[in-house]
């Protein structure tokens, strides 16, 4: 459905540059005193003297950070429209006035635009790309509130996502008032300056500076960056699935998940030795368990927020005596042990002292001493990964010796989004440019540690923070800290949009905290929420429970007989799907297709699939529509045209291209499989128990 919306050239020069994918060309054409830039047949930039597409400027950032929540503003000194273009072959020199000194040079290089600022003072860029009525836009990293980004503005800065994330709700108001932590629809742990257009092209801004996608104007998409980026990359393909594969190649394709990660559930507890007893009781109730995840393997710290961890990354012998031996016993039963780590060191821990003595911590700008971050009633230093010695020390000394060598098979690699901007780093990188880069740097440290033990594709870490290229190192995303509810912008439904958006920019594997995480101001889990989240996770690559920040206040999966029986049944469904998930992992490695995917990646010719955000294809052969509203026992499910669909639980057949009101009693979430699938026998076995 790609359209030719470019105007015919009026004299001048045409420059064609082949994309890395070989799918399309970038074409630069002089037109009416300006120029057009097209990718294949699709016009992306239309620049005219009276309607410029490119602006540069000067600004000074104001950054206020409070416990991972960032408040940014720009003291803008100049915004200059570059009205006048001089084209010389593949290069455009842009000036503000006729005959004035050029301020910016843009050169077509293959599938990218190389940008060069011609005045040192310039540190802002605005780019206006052509928009069309009805155009849809996807990507932006991992977006939680909206999968289709059209019509909204999305600042791109890794941070805490906020609690509530909806300024109209009481919970968000309370969190803003008391902790500056309410957030908004665009806050995310994993932003990425990449969008995919329904016009079959993608644009990526190659920068780690603060950026913003503003899709509110119907005439253009405005892209903002707080530096002059070195490159703007463009990609195109005839089909969305092909475009997703191109982006997966560009940003890094993950290895297949280890089989243990999807053959059963991973139980998340932080109760010391009691965690083992709780696991045994859940197994006795009929659950299939392949992992025990104990964040508190390092010890606990009680705060007003709830139960936190002691950030000194080594086994706490008092809480987990003889852990190495217990891990070995679990491994013999096919159960892996997982832990937790982040890139900060508590000032009252042993590793902090070791890092200080070796000069491995980031420092303050105004003093030759470690930069200390307040994490809410405890302070930490920051390991400076721009120092090769520090990165190697953390990968070997901490993850290698303290975690992998005692048998940990996985962990949550947390808090990549907290790097302050007023910081002095070993390699001299400005904090404003290091901040967004930090999640990917942190992911690389974890991947390096795993590779050093020959366990790539076997050991598994998962992250919520991300940025460009994080998928090159991080094998699994999780959706961050949802509220323990059904709320529109921070509840169970956000994890679907998160998976879809992250998948569009190259991340194949995604999952969430079963039951949500954040419980504040009396907002606690209900049995209904836990059961609906269990159903969603059963049809996700990884099914991992979490106790939440206040486990004593919240219902747990083993805290109610009905909830436990339901959870156990869903783990059995999850385990039965393992052969299908293994095939999806093989497909992801070969093509870059995400396991949880928007319907249009497989059913592009059905335009009714393009706007669907709260159901997903689990591979090509399953349509999953989890219940994400409280108090309902059915939901409408759209079934793509071009196939016949079989209801997983009843066997009823439905023609594609239709919406089916589907019953959804507990234990039977709305799921359909494609008639003719080579996995039909497996799907039928689920119907018959």
Tab-separated table of C-alpha atoms in Angstrom, residues 121-361:
chain	number	residue	atom	x	y	z
A	121	UNK	CA	27.203	26.945	18.913
A	122	UNK	CA	24.429	24.824	17.431
A	123	UNK	CA	23.096	22.103	19.708
A	124	UNK	CA	19.442	21.718	18.709
A	125	UNK	CA	17.774	20.221	15.650
A	126	UNK	CA	14.160	20.077	14.483
A	127	UNK	CA	13.165	18.020	11.482
A	128	UNK	CA	9.699	18.045	9.918
A	129	UNK	CA	8.788	14.891	8.034
A	130	UNK	CA	5.825	14.664	5.681
A	131	UNK	CA	2.591	13.450	7.286
A	132	UNK	CA	-0.506	12.148	5.569
A	133	UNK	CA	-4.151	11.854	6.710
A	134	UNK	CA	-4.823	8.540	8.400
A	135	UNK	CA	-1.145	7.692	8.758
A	136	UNK	CA	-0.344	5.410	11.679
A	137	UNK	CA	2.941	5.494	13.574
A	138	UNK	CA	4.420	2.806	15.798
A	139	UNK	CA	7.599	2.280	17.802
A	140	UNK	CA	9.209	4.861	20.055
A	141	UNK	CA	10.826	2.088	22.074
A	142	UNK	CA	8.528	0.512	24.644
A	143	UNK	CA	5.430	2.660	24.937
A	144	UNK	CA	2.892	1.720	27.595
A	145	UNK	CA	-0.174	3.858	26.958
A	146	UNK	CA	-0.478	4.019	23.167
A	147	UNK	CA	0.723	1.659	20.471
A	148	UNK	CA	-0.308	3.992	17.650
A	149	UNK	CA	1.626	7.187	18.359
A	150	UNK	CA	-0.257	9.376	15.879
A	151	UNK	CA	-1.728	12.568	17.273
A	152	UNK	CA	0.463	12.754	20.379
A	153	UNK	CA	3.821	14.003	21.594
A	154	UNK	CA	6.425	11.595	22.989
A	155	UNK	CA	9.533	12.872	24.797
A	156	UNK	CA	12.249	10.207	24.575
A	157	UNK	CA	14.212	10.062	27.819
A	158	UNK	CA	14.712	6.932	29.891
A	159	UNK	CA	13.223	7.307	33.357
A	160	UNK	CA	10.890	5.797	35.890
A	161	UNK	CA	7.550	5.438	34.105
A	162	UNK	CA	5.551	6.926	36.942
A	163	UNK	CA	2.762	5.538	39.114
A	164	UNK	CA	-0.691	5.942	37.634
A	165	UNK	CA	0.617	7.780	34.567
A	166	UNK	CA	-2.689	9.616	34.158
A	167	UNK	CA	-3.024	13.158	35.483
A	168	UNK	CA	-6.804	12.765	35.818
A	169	UNK	CA	-6.580	10.010	38.456
A	170	UNK	CA	-6.336	10.306	42.228
A	171	UNK	CA	-3.440	7.841	42.413
A	172	UNK	CA	-1.320	9.883	40.008
A	173	UNK	CA	-2.191	13.069	41.907
A	174	UNK	CA	-1.166	11.506	45.234
A	175	UNK	CA	2.122	10.227	43.806
A	176	UNK	CA	2.900	13.597	42.217
A	177	UNK	CA	2.075	15.409	45.439
A	178	UNK	CA	4.077	13.186	47.787
A	179	UNK	CA	6.910	11.812	45.655
A	180	UNK	CA	6.929	13.663	42.319
A	181	UNK	CA	6.373	10.253	40.805
A	182	UNK	CA	2.961	10.205	39.132
A	183	UNK	CA	4.267	10.226	35.586
A	184	UNK	CA	2.398	10.715	32.326
A	185	UNK	CA	1.400	8.659	29.288
A	186	UNK	CA	4.777	9.121	27.574
A	187	UNK	CA	7.044	8.213	30.499
A	188	UNK	CA	8.867	4.964	29.857
A	189	UNK	CA	11.911	3.036	30.985
A	190	UNK	CA	12.716	2.242	27.360
A	191	UNK	CA	12.391	5.074	24.845
A	192	UNK	CA	13.971	4.824	21.415
A	193	UNK	CA	14.039	7.505	18.695
A	194	UNK	CA	12.687	5.162	16.027
A	195	UNK	CA	9.267	5.182	14.440
A	196	UNK	CA	7.604	3.007	11.823
A	197	UNK	CA	5.076	4.599	9.498
A	198	UNK	CA	2.080	2.896	7.925
A	199	UNK	CA	3.557	4.322	4.705
A	200	UNK	CA	6.085	1.449	4.891
A	201	UNK	CA	9.168	3.275	6.028
A	202	UNK	CA	10.985	3.693	9.338
A	203	UNK	CA	13.086	6.552	10.620
A	204	UNK	CA	15.752	6.337	13.309
A	205	UNK	CA	17.490	9.281	14.931
A	206	UNK	CA	21.061	8.216	15.723
A	207	UNK	CA	21.549	10.111	18.968
A	208	UNK	CA	21.555	9.488	22.708
A	209	UNK	CA	20.570	13.093	23.442
A	210	UNK	CA	17.114	13.982	24.669
A	211	UNK	CA	14.750	13.695	21.719
A	212	UNK	CA	11.053	14.140	21.118
A	213	UNK	CA	8.605	12.859	18.523
A	214	UNK	CA	5.725	15.272	18.051
A	215	UNK	CA	2.969	13.759	15.922
A	216	UNK	CA	0.227	16.271	16.741
A	217	UNK	CA	0.267	18.348	13.556
A	218	UNK	CA	-1.608	16.743	10.644
A	219	UNK	CA	0.805	18.311	8.142
A	220	UNK	CA	4.123	17.057	9.505
A	221	UNK	CA	5.895	14.930	12.098
A	222	UNK	CA	8.326	17.086	14.060
A	223	UNK	CA	11.433	15.408	15.422
A	224	UNK	CA	13.494	17.265	18.004
A	225	UNK	CA	16.985	16.492	19.312
A	226	UNK	CA	19.108	18.302	21.865
A	227	UNK	CA	22.201	17.938	19.708
A	228	UNK	CA	22.934	17.845	16.011
A	229	UNK	CA	22.853	14.066	15.517
A	230	UNK	CA	25.498	12.475	13.370
A	231	UNK	CA	23.000	10.461	11.323
A	232	UNK	CA	19.348	9.997	10.526
A	233	UNK	CA	18.700	6.493	9.226
A	234	UNK	CA	15.837	5.530	6.940
A	235	UNK	CA	14.529	2.083	6.064
A	236	UNK	CA	11.741	0.887	3.790
A	237	UNK	CA	10.111	-2.346	2.728
A	238	UNK	CA	7.022	-3.454	0.867
A	239	UNK	CA	5.667	-5.370	3.873
A	240	UNK	CA	5.585	-4.495	7.561
A	241	UNK	CA	7.015	-7.871	8.559
A	242	UNK	CA	10.024	-7.283	6.341
A	243	UNK	CA	10.496	-3.839	7.842
A	244	UNK	CA	10.386	-5.310	11.363
A	245	UNK	CA	13.106	-7.756	10.328
A	246	UNK	CA	15.262	-4.949	8.943
A	247	UNK	CA	15.022	-3.067	12.234
A	248	UNK	CA	15.788	-6.206	14.208
A	249	UNK	CA	18.959	-6.609	12.177
A	250	UNK	CA	19.892	-2.972	12.692
A	251	UNK	CA	19.375	-2.912	16.470
A	252	UNK	CA	20.533	-6.421	17.326
A	253	UNK	CA	18.784	-9.777	17.153
A	254	UNK	CA	18.466	-11.770	20.345
A	255	UNK	CA	19.423	-15.455	20.672
A	256	UNK	CA	16.597	-17.944	21.283
A	257	UNK	CA	15.291	-18.060	24.817
A	258	UNK	CA	16.610	-20.987	26.844
A	259	UNK	CA	13.988	-23.732	26.986
A	260	UNK	CA	13.751	-23.599	30.777
A	261	UNK	CA	12.462	-20.025	30.541
A	262	UNK	CA	9.257	-21.013	28.730
A	263	UNK	CA	8.707	-24.657	29.723
A	264	UNK	CA	7.179	-23.643	33.062
A	265	UNK	CA	6.616	-20.758	35.422
A	266	UNK	CA	9.244	-18.761	37.292
A	267	UNK	CA	8.117	-18.067	40.856
A	268	UNK	CA	9.153	-14.747	42.363
A	269	UNK	CA	9.552	-14.707	46.155
A	270	UNK	CA	11.653	-12.773	48.607
A	271	UNK	CA	11.203	-14.622	51.882
A	272	UNK	CA	14.579	-16.212	52.407
A	273	UNK	CA	14.458	-19.931	53.108
A	274	UNK	CA	10.667	-19.857	53.226
A	275	UNK	CA	10.767	-19.214	49.470
A	276	UNK	CA	11.775	-22.848	48.920
A	277	UNK	CA	8.889	-24.147	51.015
A	278	UNK	CA	6.400	-21.960	49.181
A	279	UNK	CA	7.724	-23.218	45.852
A	280	UNK	CA	7.235	-26.841	46.948
A	281	UNK	CA	3.651	-26.148	48.008
A	282	UNK	CA	2.866	-24.544	44.653
A	283	UNK	CA	4.372	-27.499	42.804
A	284	UNK	CA	2.288	-29.813	44.980
A	285	UNK	CA	-0.784	-27.849	43.897
A	286	UNK	CA	-0.113	-28.883	40.307
A	287	UNK	CA	1.951	-25.994	38.965
A	288	UNK	CA	4.739	-26.549	36.434
A	289	UNK	CA	7.750	-24.659	37.775
A	290	UNK	CA	11.108	-24.250	36.064
A	291	UNK	CA	12.504	-21.266	37.952
A	292	UNK	CA	12.701	-19.815	41.456
A	293	UNK	CA	13.471	-16.094	41.437
A	294	UNK	CA	14.590	-14.682	44.785
A	295	UNK	CA	15.435	-10.999	44.552
A	296	UNK	CA	16.394	-11.033	48.212
A	297	UNK	CA	19.328	-13.379	47.658
A	298	UNK	CA	21.407	-10.322	48.649
A	299	UNK	CA	19.312	-9.466	51.732
A	300	UNK	CA	16.456	-7.061	52.444
A	301	UNK	CA	16.180	-3.431	53.421
A	302	UNK	CA	12.887	-2.134	54.823
A	303	UNK	CA	11.810	1.348	53.641
A	304	UNK	CA	8.610	3.349	53.668
A	305	UNK	CA	8.058	2.346	50.028
A	306	UNK	CA	8.141	-1.312	50.974
A	307	UNK	CA	10.584	-4.196	51.026
A	308	UNK	CA	13.699	-3.226	49.096
A	309	UNK	CA	16.938	-5.130	48.609
A	310	UNK	CA	20.385	-4.689	50.105
A	311	UNK	CA	22.417	-3.477	47.147
A	312	UNK	CA	25.661	-5.339	47.798
A	313	UNK	CA	25.730	-7.988	45.116
A	314	UNK	CA	26.669	-11.225	46.827
A	315	UNK	CA	24.760	-14.006	48.527
A	316	UNK	CA	23.411	-13.186	51.963
A	317	UNK	CA	24.363	-16.285	53.949
A	318	UNK	CA	22.055	-15.457	56.841
A	319	UNK	CA	19.039	-15.283	54.558
A	320	UNK	CA	20.083	-18.059	52.150
A	321	UNK	CA	22.540	-20.420	53.867
A	322	UNK	CA	24.401	-22.888	51.634
A	323	UNK	CA	22.895	-21.261	48.546
A	324	UNK	CA	25.347	-22.837	46.102
A	325	UNK	CA	24.335	-26.316	47.251
A	326	UNK	CA	20.630	-25.488	47.153
A	327	UNK	CA	20.980	-24.167	43.616
A	328	UNK	CA	22.692	-27.396	42.543
A	329	UNK	CA	19.834	-29.421	44.046
A	330	UNK	CA	17.285	-27.337	42.165
A	331	UNK	CA	19.206	-27.733	38.903
A	332	UNK	CA	19.067	-31.506	39.306
A	333	UNK	CA	15.261	-31.186	39.264
A	334	UNK	CA	15.237	-28.926	36.206
A	335	UNK	CA	14.548	-25.780	38.239
A	336	UNK	CA	16.800	-22.747	37.801
A	337	UNK	CA	17.580	-20.173	40.494
A	338	UNK	CA	17.432	-16.477	39.576
A	339	UNK	CA	18.482	-13.336	41.431
A	340	UNK	CA	18.722	-9.602	41.051
A	341	UNK	CA	21.431	-7.008	40.350
A	342	UNK	CA	21.737	-3.367	39.336
A	343	UNK	CA	24.657	-1.037	38.533
A	344	UNK	CA	24.687	0.747	41.905
A	345	UNK	CA	26.468	-0.078	45.143
A	346	UNK	CA	25.034	0.733	48.567
A	347	UNK	CA	27.441	2.888	50.559
A	348	UNK	CA	27.044	0.565	53.553
A	349	UNK	CA	28.087	-2.519	51.569
A	350	UNK	CA	31.475	-4.204	51.078
A	351	UNK	CA	31.551	-3.873	47.287
A	352	UNK	CA	31.192	-0.106	47.528
A	353	UNK	CA	34.397	0.075	49.566
A	354	UNK	CA	36.152	-2.165	47.064
A	355	UNK	CA	35.030	-0.007	44.145
A	356	UNK	CA	36.042	3.235	45.864
A	357	UNK	CA	39.505	1.879	46.624
A	358	UNK	CA	39.954	0.881	42.966
A	359	UNK	CA	38.642	4.184	41.594
A	360	UNK	CA	35.745	2.570	39.731
A	361	UNK	CA	32.893	4.936	40.592
